[in-house]
XYZ file of C-alpha atoms in Angstrom:
776
model
C -2.408 -27.780 15.522
C -1.555 -31.358 14.715
C -1.245 -31.805 10.984
C -1.345 -35.603 11.242
C -5.094 -35.748 11.922
C -6.916 -38.008 9.481
C -10.366 -36.928 8.371
C -12.828 -39.827 8.371
C -15.032 -39.651 5.289
C -18.230 -41.569 5.895
C -20.236 -43.452 3.337
C -22.932 -40.806 3.598
C -20.368 -38.202 2.590
C -19.444 -40.219 -0.476
C -23.106 -40.655 -1.312
C -23.686 -36.931 -1.093
C -20.701 -36.177 -3.298
C -22.293 -38.247 -6.030
C -25.647 -36.547 -5.506
C -24.458 -32.951 -5.734
C -23.308 -32.827 -9.299
C -21.367 -34.752 -11.896
C -19.246 -31.645 -12.344
C -18.256 -31.329 -8.687
C -14.716 -30.308 -9.587
C -15.953 -27.060 -11.131
C -18.930 -26.300 -8.887
C -18.778 -25.600 -5.166
C -20.892 -27.665 -2.747
C -24.008 -25.974 -1.369
C -27.392 -26.653 0.191
C -30.944 -25.673 -0.718
C -30.720 -26.221 -4.473
C -33.898 -24.663 -5.863
C -34.055 -27.286 -8.605
C -34.661 -30.034 -6.012
C -38.288 -30.583 -4.910
C -37.135 -31.260 -1.332
C -35.876 -27.680 -0.968
C -39.352 -26.119 -1.058
C -40.439 -28.049 2.021
C -37.428 -27.117 4.137
C -37.892 -24.047 6.314
C -34.132 -23.646 6.752
C -33.863 -23.027 2.995
C -36.176 -20.006 3.107
C -33.686 -17.155 2.802
C -36.232 -14.480 3.713
C -36.370 -15.815 7.260
C -33.870 -14.763 9.954
C -30.853 -17.058 10.200
C -31.733 -17.863 13.818
C -35.118 -19.241 12.716
C -33.596 -21.203 9.832
C -30.912 -22.731 12.029
C -33.411 -23.749 14.707
C -35.447 -25.528 12.054
C -32.390 -27.307 10.627
C -31.165 -28.546 14.008
C -34.642 -29.799 14.930
C -34.613 -32.077 11.882
C -31.373 -33.856 12.817
C -31.242 -37.159 14.660
C -28.943 -37.405 17.667
C -26.370 -39.347 15.655
C -26.498 -36.745 12.893
C -26.060 -33.978 15.446
C -22.994 -35.605 16.954
C -21.489 -36.153 13.515
C -21.496 -32.393 12.949
C -19.427 -31.569 16.056
C -16.058 -32.303 14.413
C -14.012 -30.385 11.874
C -14.675 -32.888 9.089
C -18.469 -32.772 9.227
C -20.066 -35.419 6.996
C -22.997 -34.851 4.669
C -26.631 -35.332 5.665
C -27.969 -36.490 2.299
C -31.627 -36.786 3.299
C -31.655 -33.010 3.964
C -29.413 -32.073 1.057
C -26.619 -30.918 3.362
C -23.128 -31.500 1.906
C -20.012 -32.362 3.864
C -18.128 -29.439 5.342
C -14.542 -28.899 6.440
C -14.130 -26.349 9.233
C -10.345 -26.328 9.085
C -8.680 -24.097 6.489
C -5.754 -21.722 6.908
C -5.037 -18.212 5.644
C -2.378 -16.780 7.944
C -0.616 -14.765 5.229
C -2.370 -16.029 2.123
C -4.802 -18.841 1.372
C -2.903 -21.835 2.734
C -2.654 -25.540 2.054
C -2.771 -26.685 5.691
C -6.174 -27.903 6.806
C -8.692 -29.811 4.744
C -11.010 -27.188 3.338
C -8.931 -25.926 0.391
C -7.367 -27.850 -2.497
C -4.800 -26.614 -4.995
C -5.183 -29.601 -7.299
C -7.332 -28.045 -10.021
C -7.223 -25.003 -12.265
C -5.967 -22.974 -9.289
C -2.522 -24.202 -8.264
C -1.522 -21.503 -5.812
C -2.480 -18.224 -4.167
C -0.831 -14.917 -3.369
C 1.783 -15.511 -0.661
C 2.252 -12.439 1.524
C 5.099 -11.972 4.010
C 4.898 -13.877 7.269
C 2.801 -11.812 9.694
C 5.661 -10.553 11.865
C 7.168 -8.756 8.843
C 3.834 -7.383 7.640
C 3.332 -6.008 11.146
C 6.658 -4.165 10.888
C 5.058 -1.835 8.344
C 2.826 -0.398 11.094
C 0.358 0.252 8.262
C -3.283 -0.517 9.085
C -4.422 0.190 5.541
C -1.922 -2.347 4.214
C -3.107 -4.935 6.738
C -6.711 -4.412 5.653
C -5.884 -4.685 1.935
C -3.998 -7.940 2.563
C -7.042 -9.280 4.417
C -9.262 -8.234 1.508
C -7.117 -10.096 -1.010
C -6.990 -13.219 1.148
C -10.786 -13.194 1.580
C -11.436 -12.651 -2.119
C -8.985 -15.322 -3.191
C -10.526 -17.729 -0.673
C -13.989 -17.138 -2.117
C -12.596 -17.430 -5.642
C -11.102 -20.832 -4.800
C -14.508 -21.900 -3.458
C -16.265 -20.616 -6.575
C -13.845 -22.699 -8.657
C -14.994 -25.845 -6.817
C -11.695 -26.334 -4.976
C -13.007 -25.744 -1.450
C -15.312 -27.585 0.923
C -14.890 -25.033 3.691
C -14.812 -21.273 4.036
C -13.819 -20.998 7.701
C -10.199 -19.941 8.058
C -8.284 -20.337 11.311
C -6.396 -17.056 11.271
C -5.192 -14.612 12.544
C -2.849 -15.680 15.329
C -3.085 -12.786 17.803
C -1.179 -14.184 20.756
C 1.351 -11.797 22.254
C 4.972 -12.467 21.230
C 5.922 -12.618 24.892
C 9.173 -14.568 24.744
C 11.725 -14.173 21.912
C 12.342 -17.931 21.784
C 8.766 -18.830 20.853
C 8.746 -20.768 17.575
C 5.359 -19.391 16.545
C 6.112 -15.756 17.305
C 6.650 -15.374 13.553
C 2.887 -15.862 13.048
C 1.929 -12.920 15.267
C 1.926 -9.126 14.856
C 4.423 -8.817 17.711
C 4.535 -7.976 21.387
C 2.247 -4.961 21.774
C -1.398 -5.715 22.745
C -2.831 -2.539 21.212
C -1.028 -3.035 17.914
C -1.980 -6.708 17.842
C -5.621 -5.772 18.366
C -5.472 -3.266 15.506
C -3.943 -5.913 13.247
C -6.775 -8.297 14.129
C -9.388 -5.649 13.355
C -8.030 -4.815 9.904
C -7.219 -8.385 8.891
C -10.574 -9.807 10.013
C -12.595 -7.026 8.401
C -10.726 -7.517 5.144
C -11.141 -11.295 5.073
C -14.814 -11.273 6.056
C -15.781 -8.647 3.477
C -16.356 -5.760 5.861
C -15.279 -2.154 5.274
C -12.104 -0.653 6.710
C -14.068 1.006 9.515
C -16.483 -1.895 9.978
C -20.229 -2.195 10.156
C -20.765 -2.903 6.456
C -21.407 -6.648 6.392
C -24.710 -6.857 4.536
C -27.189 -8.747 6.730
C -24.209 -10.413 8.381
C -23.107 -12.164 5.180
C -19.495 -13.321 5.203
C -17.115 -13.356 2.246
C -15.032 -15.809 4.298
C -14.932 -16.508 8.025
C -11.929 -15.448 10.130
C -11.051 -17.066 13.465
C -8.848 -15.424 16.095
C -6.533 -17.818 17.899
C -5.296 -19.124 20.357
C -7.554 -18.098 23.250
C -5.638 -17.459 25.550
C -2.160 -16.873 27.079
C -0.711 -19.329 24.552
C 2.949 -18.726 23.728
C 4.980 -21.834 24.528
C 5.265 -24.773 22.147
C 8.134 -27.113 22.960
C 10.782 -25.838 25.328
C 13.103 -28.136 27.265
C 10.879 -30.832 28.823
C 7.624 -28.887 28.512
C 5.162 -28.759 25.655
C 2.025 -26.814 24.833
C -0.169 -29.858 25.416
C 0.528 -30.006 29.132
C 1.616 -26.465 29.972
C -0.307 -24.657 32.680
C 0.157 -20.903 32.217
C 0.055 -19.151 35.568
C -1.144 -15.657 34.700
C -1.964 -12.839 37.114
C -5.263 -10.942 36.724
C -3.142 -7.865 36.040
C -1.309 -9.397 33.088
C -4.454 -11.049 31.789
C -6.279 -7.715 31.742
C -3.763 -5.522 29.953
C -1.606 -7.939 27.969
C -3.187 -11.250 26.984
C -6.888 -10.437 26.626
C -7.093 -7.034 24.872
C -6.336 -8.368 21.349
C -9.108 -10.957 21.675
C -11.538 -8.367 22.978
C -10.744 -6.170 19.962
C -11.098 -9.137 17.636
C -14.559 -9.915 19.004
C -16.004 -6.473 19.680
C -14.415 -4.315 16.987
C -13.475 -6.769 14.250
C -16.649 -8.860 14.717
C -14.718 -12.055 14.027
C -17.005 -15.010 13.388
C -14.726 -17.554 15.065
C -12.290 -17.987 17.928
C -10.108 -20.964 18.818
C -9.460 -22.164 22.357
C -5.865 -23.167 22.994
C -4.103 -26.337 24.163
C -2.696 -24.904 27.364
C -4.344 -24.515 30.716
C -4.628 -21.081 32.281
C -4.366 -21.107 36.055
C -5.232 -24.788 36.196
C -8.136 -24.946 33.733
C -7.685 -26.081 30.101
C -8.780 -23.244 27.840
C -11.312 -25.389 25.981
C -12.930 -26.354 29.292
C -12.991 -22.854 30.748
C -16.604 -21.662 31.064
C -15.453 -18.335 32.484
C -13.273 -17.763 29.434
C -15.451 -19.047 26.599
C -18.932 -18.209 27.789
C -18.817 -15.588 30.550
C -16.032 -13.505 28.998
C -16.226 -14.023 25.232
C -19.973 -14.463 24.790
C -21.590 -12.666 27.703
C -19.140 -9.877 28.517
C -17.777 -9.176 25.025
C -20.858 -10.159 23.021
C -19.321 -12.845 20.800
C -21.829 -14.432 18.384
C -19.659 -16.764 16.348
C -18.417 -20.328 16.739
C -15.660 -21.633 19.000
C -13.362 -24.380 17.769
C -10.802 -26.344 19.696
C -7.248 -26.431 18.508
C -6.679 -29.790 16.863
C -7.030 -32.647 19.356
C -7.301 -30.174 22.247
C -10.233 -32.039 23.807
C -8.240 -35.260 23.802
C -5.223 -33.328 25.112
C -7.429 -32.104 27.950
C -7.926 -35.704 29.063
C -4.626 -37.313 28.105
C -2.167 -34.537 28.996
C -3.857 -32.224 31.477
C -5.577 -35.174 33.196
C -8.688 -33.006 33.363
C -11.488 -35.511 33.865
C -11.190 -39.187 34.642
C -12.949 -40.435 31.505
C -12.984 -39.211 27.881
C -16.665 -38.436 28.403
C -15.700 -35.995 31.153
C -13.479 -34.033 28.772
C -16.251 -33.939 26.173
C -18.733 -32.680 28.773
C -16.334 -30.040 30.105
C -15.722 -28.676 26.602
C -19.358 -28.550 25.514
C -20.544 -27.050 28.793
C -17.788 -24.441 28.674
C -19.065 -23.229 25.310
C -16.859 -24.934 22.724
C -18.779 -25.788 19.537
C -16.587 -27.898 17.273
C -13.749 -30.318 17.939
C -10.829 -30.342 15.539
C -10.297 -34.069 15.894
C -12.591 -36.999 16.539
C -12.967 -37.050 20.328
C -16.478 -35.633 20.279
C -17.508 -38.030 17.512
C -16.322 -40.969 19.637
C -17.501 -40.000 23.110
C -20.380 -37.503 22.981
C -23.122 -40.130 22.773
C -21.782 -42.058 25.734
C -21.388 -38.776 27.634
C -25.103 -38.124 27.050
C -26.028 -41.652 28.117
C -23.983 -41.171 31.291
C -25.842 -37.847 31.835
C -22.593 -35.892 31.875
C -23.850 -33.534 29.191
C -27.272 -32.880 27.690
C -28.535 -32.546 24.150
C -29.192 -28.870 24.925
C -25.454 -28.192 24.832
C -25.164 -29.996 21.502
C -28.027 -28.002 20.023
C -26.367 -24.766 21.131
C -23.135 -25.775 19.450
C -24.927 -26.723 16.230
C -26.839 -23.456 16.173
C -23.538 -21.579 16.307
C -21.990 -23.772 13.630
C -24.836 -23.746 11.114
C -25.304 -20.001 11.644
C -21.794 -19.463 10.271
C -22.409 -21.720 7.276
C -25.582 -19.791 6.533
C -23.823 -16.446 6.913
C -21.342 -17.727 4.334
C -24.268 -18.240 1.965
C -23.841 -22.002 1.763
C -27.557 -22.636 2.429
C -28.885 -20.083 -0.065
C -28.935 -22.156 -3.229
C -26.546 -21.875 -6.154
C -23.622 -19.764 -4.848
C -22.913 -18.403 -8.314
C -26.163 -16.450 -8.013
C -25.388 -15.162 -4.506
C -23.584 -12.140 -3.063
C -20.016 -13.358 -3.653
C -20.729 -15.541 -6.675
C -19.160 -13.078 -9.090
C -15.683 -13.354 -7.538
C -13.940 -15.080 -10.407
C -11.294 -17.787 -9.988
C -9.179 -15.672 -12.353
C -8.799 -13.205 -9.472
C -6.432 -15.594 -7.673
C -2.861 -14.475 -8.251
C -4.069 -11.368 -10.089
C -1.322 -8.895 -10.927
C -2.576 -6.337 -8.418
C -2.476 -8.988 -5.681
C 1.114 -9.868 -6.482
C 1.997 -6.178 -6.473
C 0.471 -5.915 -3.000
C 2.670 -8.814 -1.838
C 5.681 -6.863 -3.111
C 4.483 -3.675 -1.390
C 4.049 -5.573 1.870
C 7.591 -6.970 1.728
C 9.045 -3.559 0.895
C 7.099 -1.878 3.697
C 8.077 -4.376 6.381
C 11.812 -4.868 5.846
C 13.753 -3.105 8.624
C 17.103 -1.369 8.210
C 18.926 -1.951 11.502
C 22.339 -0.506 10.675
C 23.754 1.658 7.884
C 27.185 2.965 8.857
C 28.641 5.540 6.545
C 25.532 5.366 4.371
C 26.776 2.125 2.828
C 23.302 1.544 1.447
C 21.879 2.014 -1.034
C 24.387 0.575 -3.470
C 24.790 2.255 -6.814
C 23.603 0.105 -9.712
C 25.910 1.982 -12.075
C 29.030 1.642 -9.927
C 28.548 -1.914 -8.635
C 30.230 -4.200 -11.135
C 30.533 -7.315 -9.014
C 28.666 -8.734 -6.047
C 29.415 -11.690 -3.807
C 26.312 -13.284 -2.301
C 27.041 -15.663 0.557
C 24.804 -17.627 2.872
C 22.438 -20.604 3.102
C 19.299 -18.436 2.827
C 20.340 -16.686 -0.384
C 19.368 -19.361 -2.877
C 16.237 -20.795 -1.239
C 12.767 -19.710 -2.301
C 11.103 -21.927 0.292
C 12.632 -20.120 3.268
C 10.937 -16.891 2.172
C 7.496 -18.372 2.810
C 7.489 -18.960 6.574
C 4.987 -21.415 8.041
C 1.259 -21.904 7.409
C 1.931 -21.022 3.804
C 0.344 -22.163 0.592
C 1.832 -22.629 -2.856
C 2.724 -19.102 -4.057
C 1.749 -17.634 -7.391
C 5.432 -17.342 -8.262
C 8.655 -16.790 -6.397
C 12.217 -15.750 -6.950
C 15.222 -16.483 -4.771
C 17.141 -13.560 -3.285
C 20.201 -14.580 -5.330
C 18.277 -14.431 -8.601
C 16.821 -11.059 -7.690
C 20.341 -9.678 -7.203
C 21.393 -11.076 -10.575
C 18.957 -8.677 -12.185
C 20.939 -5.708 -10.833
C 24.612 -6.670 -11.139
C 26.417 -8.094 -14.144
C 28.776 -10.338 -12.164
C 27.319 -12.149 -9.158
C 29.291 -14.885 -7.431
C 27.520 -17.146 -4.975
C 28.668 -19.403 -2.166
C 26.392 -21.153 0.283
C 28.874 -20.685 3.123
C 27.197 -23.216 5.436
C 26.030 -26.746 4.846
C 22.543 -25.579 5.880
C 20.922 -22.835 7.932
C 21.865 -24.667 11.124
C 25.479 -24.225 9.901
C 26.905 -27.248 11.660
C 29.789 -26.916 9.215
C 30.998 -23.884 7.280
C 33.287 -23.576 4.257
C 34.818 -20.373 5.571
C 37.934 -20.343 3.396
C 35.933 -20.788 0.202
C 33.423 -18.123 1.236
C 36.282 -15.726 2.040
C 37.818 -16.305 -1.392
C 34.464 -15.597 -3.025
C 34.171 -12.345 -1.093
C 37.729 -11.026 -1.603
C 37.411 -9.978 -5.225
C 33.881 -8.541 -5.242
C 33.027 -4.850 -5.090
C 30.444 -5.585 -2.387
C 29.377 -8.578 -0.296
C 25.863 -9.482 0.835
C 25.553 -12.206 3.469
C 22.070 -13.751 3.607
C 21.887 -15.523 6.935
C 19.476 -15.985 9.869
C 17.006 -18.732 10.671
C 14.480 -20.973 8.934
C 11.698 -23.343 9.951
C 14.309 -25.806 11.150
C 15.250 -23.329 13.876
C 11.816 -21.939 14.844
C 8.400 -23.337 14.095
C 5.246 -24.795 15.582
C 6.090 -27.382 18.266
C 9.692 -26.098 18.387
C 10.961 -23.179 20.443
C 14.558 -21.971 20.392
C 17.042 -22.455 23.212
C 19.316 -19.646 22.016
C 18.962 -16.161 20.593
C 22.292 -16.165 18.742
C 22.713 -17.253 15.130
C 22.907 -21.037 14.791
C 26.079 -23.051 14.408
C 29.039 -21.354 12.781
C 27.114 -18.490 11.182
C 28.725 -15.803 13.346
C 32.220 -17.106 12.606
C 31.447 -17.185 8.879
C 30.043 -13.636 8.879
C 32.971 -12.213 10.854
C 35.569 -13.940 8.679
C 33.996 -12.797 5.414
C 33.590 -9.232 6.720
C 37.258 -9.119 7.703
C 38.375 -10.237 4.243
C 36.035 -8.093 2.128
C 37.223 -4.933 0.363
C 34.461 -2.805 1.855
C 32.095 -3.195 4.814
C 29.612 -5.981 4.115
C 25.810 -6.066 4.102
C 24.155 -8.581 6.414
C 20.606 -9.715 5.607
C 18.782 -11.653 8.319
C 15.811 -13.880 7.613
C 13.987 -14.838 10.799
C 10.660 -14.658 12.561
C 12.002 -14.185 16.053
C 14.674 -11.742 17.225
C 18.350 -12.616 17.058
C 21.211 -11.350 19.204
C 23.529 -9.917 16.558
C 25.446 -7.636 18.920
C 28.679 -8.833 17.301
C 27.508 -7.432 13.957
C 25.971 -4.285 15.407
C 29.336 -3.186 16.777
C 31.627 -4.566 14.041
C 32.761 -1.679 11.762
C 33.407 -4.162 8.945
C 29.684 -4.964 8.888
C 28.303 -1.751 7.427
C 24.602 -2.525 7.077
C 22.116 -4.944 8.637
C 18.663 -5.628 7.233
C 15.981 -7.764 8.892
C 13.637 -9.253 6.297
C 11.512 -11.670 8.364
C 10.151 -14.325 6.012
C 9.133 -11.914 3.242
C 6.849 -14.040 1.070
C 6.747 -14.674 -2.653
C 8.063 -11.209 -3.587
C 10.638 -10.934 -0.801
C 13.681 -11.436 -2.997
C 12.631 -8.632 -5.311
C 11.852 -6.320 -2.381
C 15.292 -6.876 -0.844
C 17.072 -6.176 -4.123
C 15.026 -3.006 -4.628
C 15.958 -1.758 -1.153
C 19.652 -2.620 -1.389
C 19.952 -0.905 -4.773
C 17.959 2.159 -3.791
C 14.723 1.671 -5.705
C 12.835 1.669 -2.412
C 13.608 3.449 0.833
C 13.107 1.068 3.800
C 10.717 2.228 6.515
C 9.853 -0.838 8.570
C 10.178 -0.825 12.354
C 10.650 -3.742 14.722
C 7.372 -5.048 16.204
C 9.241 -6.938 18.924
C 12.162 -6.264 21.283
C 15.463 -7.892 20.321
C 16.969 -9.262 23.528
C 20.563 -10.328 24.268
C 21.472 -13.996 24.601
C 21.562 -13.610 28.396
C 17.756 -13.377 28.361
C 17.658 -17.153 27.816
C 18.469 -17.612 31.517
C 14.837 -16.686 32.187
C 12.465 -19.665 31.971
C 9.934 -19.486 29.152
C 7.388 -20.739 31.647
C 7.480 -17.535 33.696
C 4.414 -15.716 32.350
C 4.911 -12.516 34.344
C 5.087 -9.368 32.268
C 6.113 -7.056 35.108
C 9.661 -7.003 36.489
C 10.420 -8.140 40.028
C 13.305 -6.103 41.485
C 13.532 -8.389 44.508
C 14.544 -11.404 42.433
C 16.142 -9.612 39.491
C 13.412 -10.726 37.084
C 13.574 -8.082 34.307
C 10.022 -8.317 32.928
C 9.024 -8.795 29.306
C 8.391 -6.699 26.183
C 9.238 -3.040 25.768
C 6.363 -2.064 28.061
C 7.920 -3.606 31.170
C 11.385 -5.030 30.409
C 14.190 -3.365 32.351
C 17.251 -5.062 30.915
C 19.718 -4.478 28.072
C 18.425 -4.632 24.492
C 20.049 -5.393 21.173
C 17.377 -3.360 19.359
C 14.246 -1.724 20.749
C 10.628 -2.239 19.771
C 9.838 0.369 17.116
C 13.448 0.709 15.969
C 14.166 1.096 12.271
C 16.355 3.315 10.081
C 15.772 4.939 6.711
C 17.830 6.327 3.829
C 16.520 9.724 4.860
C 15.981 11.490 8.193
C 12.757 12.598 9.836
C 12.118 15.262 12.458
C 9.083 15.671 14.693
C 7.413 18.436 16.638
C 4.312 18.599 18.813
C 2.143 21.606 18.021
C 0.646 23.941 20.601
C -2.768 22.401 19.919
C -1.757 19.362 21.975
C -3.007 19.895 25.547
C -0.707 19.822 28.543
C -3.412 19.052 31.107
C -6.103 16.368 31.001
C -8.749 17.086 33.650
C -10.637 13.877 34.241
C -11.902 15.177 37.592
C -14.301 17.513 35.758
C -15.799 14.736 33.653
C -16.636 11.982 36.080
C -18.246 11.420 39.436
C -16.349 8.153 39.726
C -14.648 7.628 43.052
C -10.926 8.115 43.247
C -8.730 5.688 45.144
C -5.533 6.613 46.906
C -2.895 3.930 46.773
C -0.255 3.085 49.322
C 2.094 5.256 47.268
C -0.144 8.296 48.011
C -1.080 8.540 44.323
C -4.719 8.830 43.299
C -6.355 6.481 40.785
C -9.642 6.441 38.899
C -11.403 3.291 37.678
C -12.089 3.108 33.933
C -15.209 1.011 34.556
C -16.610 3.542 37.004
C -15.961 6.415 34.611
C -18.313 4.795 32.116
C -18.233 4.804 28.324
C -19.762 8.288 27.957
C -17.138 9.946 30.132
C -14.384 7.937 28.488
C -15.579 9.277 25.160
C -15.656 12.861 26.471
C -12.146 12.495 27.898
C -10.554 11.893 24.499
C -8.128 14.519 23.233
C -5.897 14.993 20.202
C -2.137 15.053 19.885
C -0.951 17.101 16.910
C 2.408 16.114 15.445
C 4.342 17.718 12.614
C 6.541 15.248 10.713
C 9.165 16.434 8.245
C 11.335 14.483 5.841
C 14.453 16.520 6.487
C 16.707 14.353 4.330
C 17.276 13.991 0.596
C 15.321 10.807 -0.169
C 11.579 10.255 -0.513
C 10.226 7.754 1.992
C 7.234 5.928 3.430
C 7.452 6.324 7.180
C 5.555 4.856 10.136
C 5.125 7.461 12.893
C 4.845 5.830 16.332
C 3.392 7.774 19.257
C 4.227 6.528 22.758
C 3.363 7.644 26.263
C 5.878 7.132 29.063
C 6.119 7.638 32.805
C 9.352 8.567 34.523
C 8.372 6.601 37.604
C 5.937 3.831 36.771
C 3.930 2.838 39.854
C 2.182 -0.418 40.747
C 3.166 -2.216 37.573
C 2.273 0.561 35.138
C 4.106 0.279 31.804
C 7.313 2.269 31.552
C 6.361 3.087 27.974
C 3.275 2.290 25.919
C 2.290 2.627 22.268
C -0.596 5.081 21.907
C -1.002 5.077 18.138
C 0.731 4.877 14.794
C 0.217 6.274 11.323
C 2.087 5.779 8.083
C 2.907 8.768 5.926
C 4.676 9.075 2.567
C 6.834 12.173 2.316
C 9.012 13.499 -0.461
C 12.388 14.941 0.485
C 11.850 18.216 2.325
C 8.105 17.685 2.651
C 6.234 17.760 5.965
C 2.856 16.541 7.148
C 0.553 17.305 10.041
C -0.748 14.227 11.839
C -3.490 14.050 14.439
C -3.641 11.193 16.937
C -6.787 10.645 18.980
C -5.910 9.645 22.533
C -8.354 8.005 24.875
C -7.183 8.185 28.498
C -9.384 5.184 29.324
C -7.609 3.079 26.691
C -4.164 4.588 26.241
C -3.311 6.079 29.626
C -4.645 3.290 31.828
C -3.133 0.079 33.114
C -4.370 -2.838 35.155
C -4.050 -3.005 38.909
C -3.292 -6.254 40.717
C -6.968 -7.220 40.638
C -7.127 -6.830 36.862
C -9.131 -3.592 36.966
C -8.130 -0.878 34.519
C -7.133 2.271 36.368
C -5.910 5.739 35.357
C -3.162 7.127 37.556
C -2.866 10.833 38.270
C 0.364 12.640 37.562
C 2.724 13.534 34.754
C 3.379 11.666 31.508
C 5.278 12.384 28.331
C 4.059 11.862 24.806
C 6.945 10.695 22.617
C 7.525 10.647 18.871
C 11.124 9.982 17.935
C 13.197 12.409 19.998
C 10.303 14.870 20.495
C 8.564 14.974 23.883
C 5.384 16.656 25.065
C 4.452 16.753 28.785
C 0.886 16.084 29.880
C -0.509 16.055 33.380
C -3.451 13.837 34.328
C -5.667 15.428 36.965
C -8.226 13.236 38.713
């Protein structure tokens, strides 16, 4: 979203700010103050009534001009009704953030817990961890509001777009490339933020601790690549890819997570801007999936619709398209400027405005902002002292530890011995920067420590050299770095990317390390006494084939952007206080993949043209590292028990018609099976996991299903489920995975219909396989 947007504060807003309280800085804004005589006469202030009744009453009291004023992210006050100004735009991607206009860190609260960037948190494959992070973010958000440092409680996170192309600058914000995993992340994060239970269904009368918003709806994954940008990009997406790649995370976010907001994206999908797409916003999200929240545009997306997509001749046309499609609030000022003239020109009616306002005020009421003094309400006891609490900072450390991925460890170079390591050379432009650890959409952290300083707590003699002039490494002091490395017992190179290489509005052209980084790494490794340790900070994957196969580079760690505690977590892992267990949530492709245009949205390969497909589910080309790859300081073994069935007989459960394809294989429609039969078809896979090494470890267990001969665009391999288990050396555990054939063993046909194909599959965990045969 465009961070340059200026919020226009009206005189009525300023008037209201003086009316609320003389101690505004310590009290949050709210409506329906019981001490005001006006409150008793307002039906929308009667908390015993259903929210739908209260909202209808509120909207009926607004003039047309007042209604229009509320359709933008910086909604002004309505003083005559005691309604304060409200800011819809706040951020909480991996901690309460400072982007947006709803949160301020200029009072007693100067920062919030800064968790790892999402892509690293996802690498933990730990749903419980994701939920606890969401809980902390939601509680800290409410605590900031209770301290009087917030004028909005609607947070535009999580980003659940699929990390389709490794060059995407915003891939760092996502949980990775798998739709099922991304959906699970959305469920846990949203439930945590909004105050729901881990399993859902516990929001009391719909009350929200904070409001989460899933973005960017949909097929959004190109920012600025070559001569194309996200503001004018038209994503051509097949029904097949839409059904089983791009839409499932949003369906999970709406139906299972019960998110209270979604954001429509800048791009067009098959010729229609997302924020003008009635089929997407209303027919799919609201009618088919049952969405009951609010829909915001990305910032300036309505203007982009007119200016960039040329969708509508006049600004009023763009406004009408958006409101009729089902969008409720414009991040920007286009609706404020042109909605009234659109009504006068009969391009849109007041009915559409009323619908939007009902959705918007419903959320504000669910947040408790129209229930009187918030300190006496459901979340009023969440103290500002909770922000940056010790247990929250410990969770940030746990998240960084759990996500960091060990990619290489030749000769068991790691962990280093604290007792035997007398000197350490730390080299690289990312070693002495605390800011790089934060990623984007961050807020001021509670505290932070650079990676270099963290190492200094473990080794008596630490020598440091930056190596490069900056992360882009347009120049490198190789000779000086080599001299620094020569005399040290061990060398750690802290390299990779930063926000100068990948970010919003900036996609990468290359997958290799920038500038002279590779030359620096290779030269230092050649000169060092022992094989070196390479630490990579990045959101997106990097082609480090040179390091993977260089015997002088003994260990490689990927640390994403690990947040406020990332330096400590890295030091703990390198010196053996924590056993790494993270696994890659995205495929690492070779540099040659950059020959494929980012604009090609196809997930499936095309053998006729040599197009290799995308993500581990479909890609048929060489890989640097696979999705789900990650080493440990110990070893794990797996075994399927006899309780796991070998045959799944769907033909005995359903009267649904079977279809025989041109390949003579029979298929069954998931829709025709129906929800009851899908439920009956579920079965369990029983897996024994043993820590067969000598080190205790926390270990994500990933269960896949694969087909030897994928037909009609079926995935070659697909994640079925994942669980995290902590095992002491020599200990084993019995895990049970519930498998739904309708969800896990189906794929979309060319028409976008989910179908189950008959025939053999293999369940996979590590190197263990279990055959199953689907009979329809």
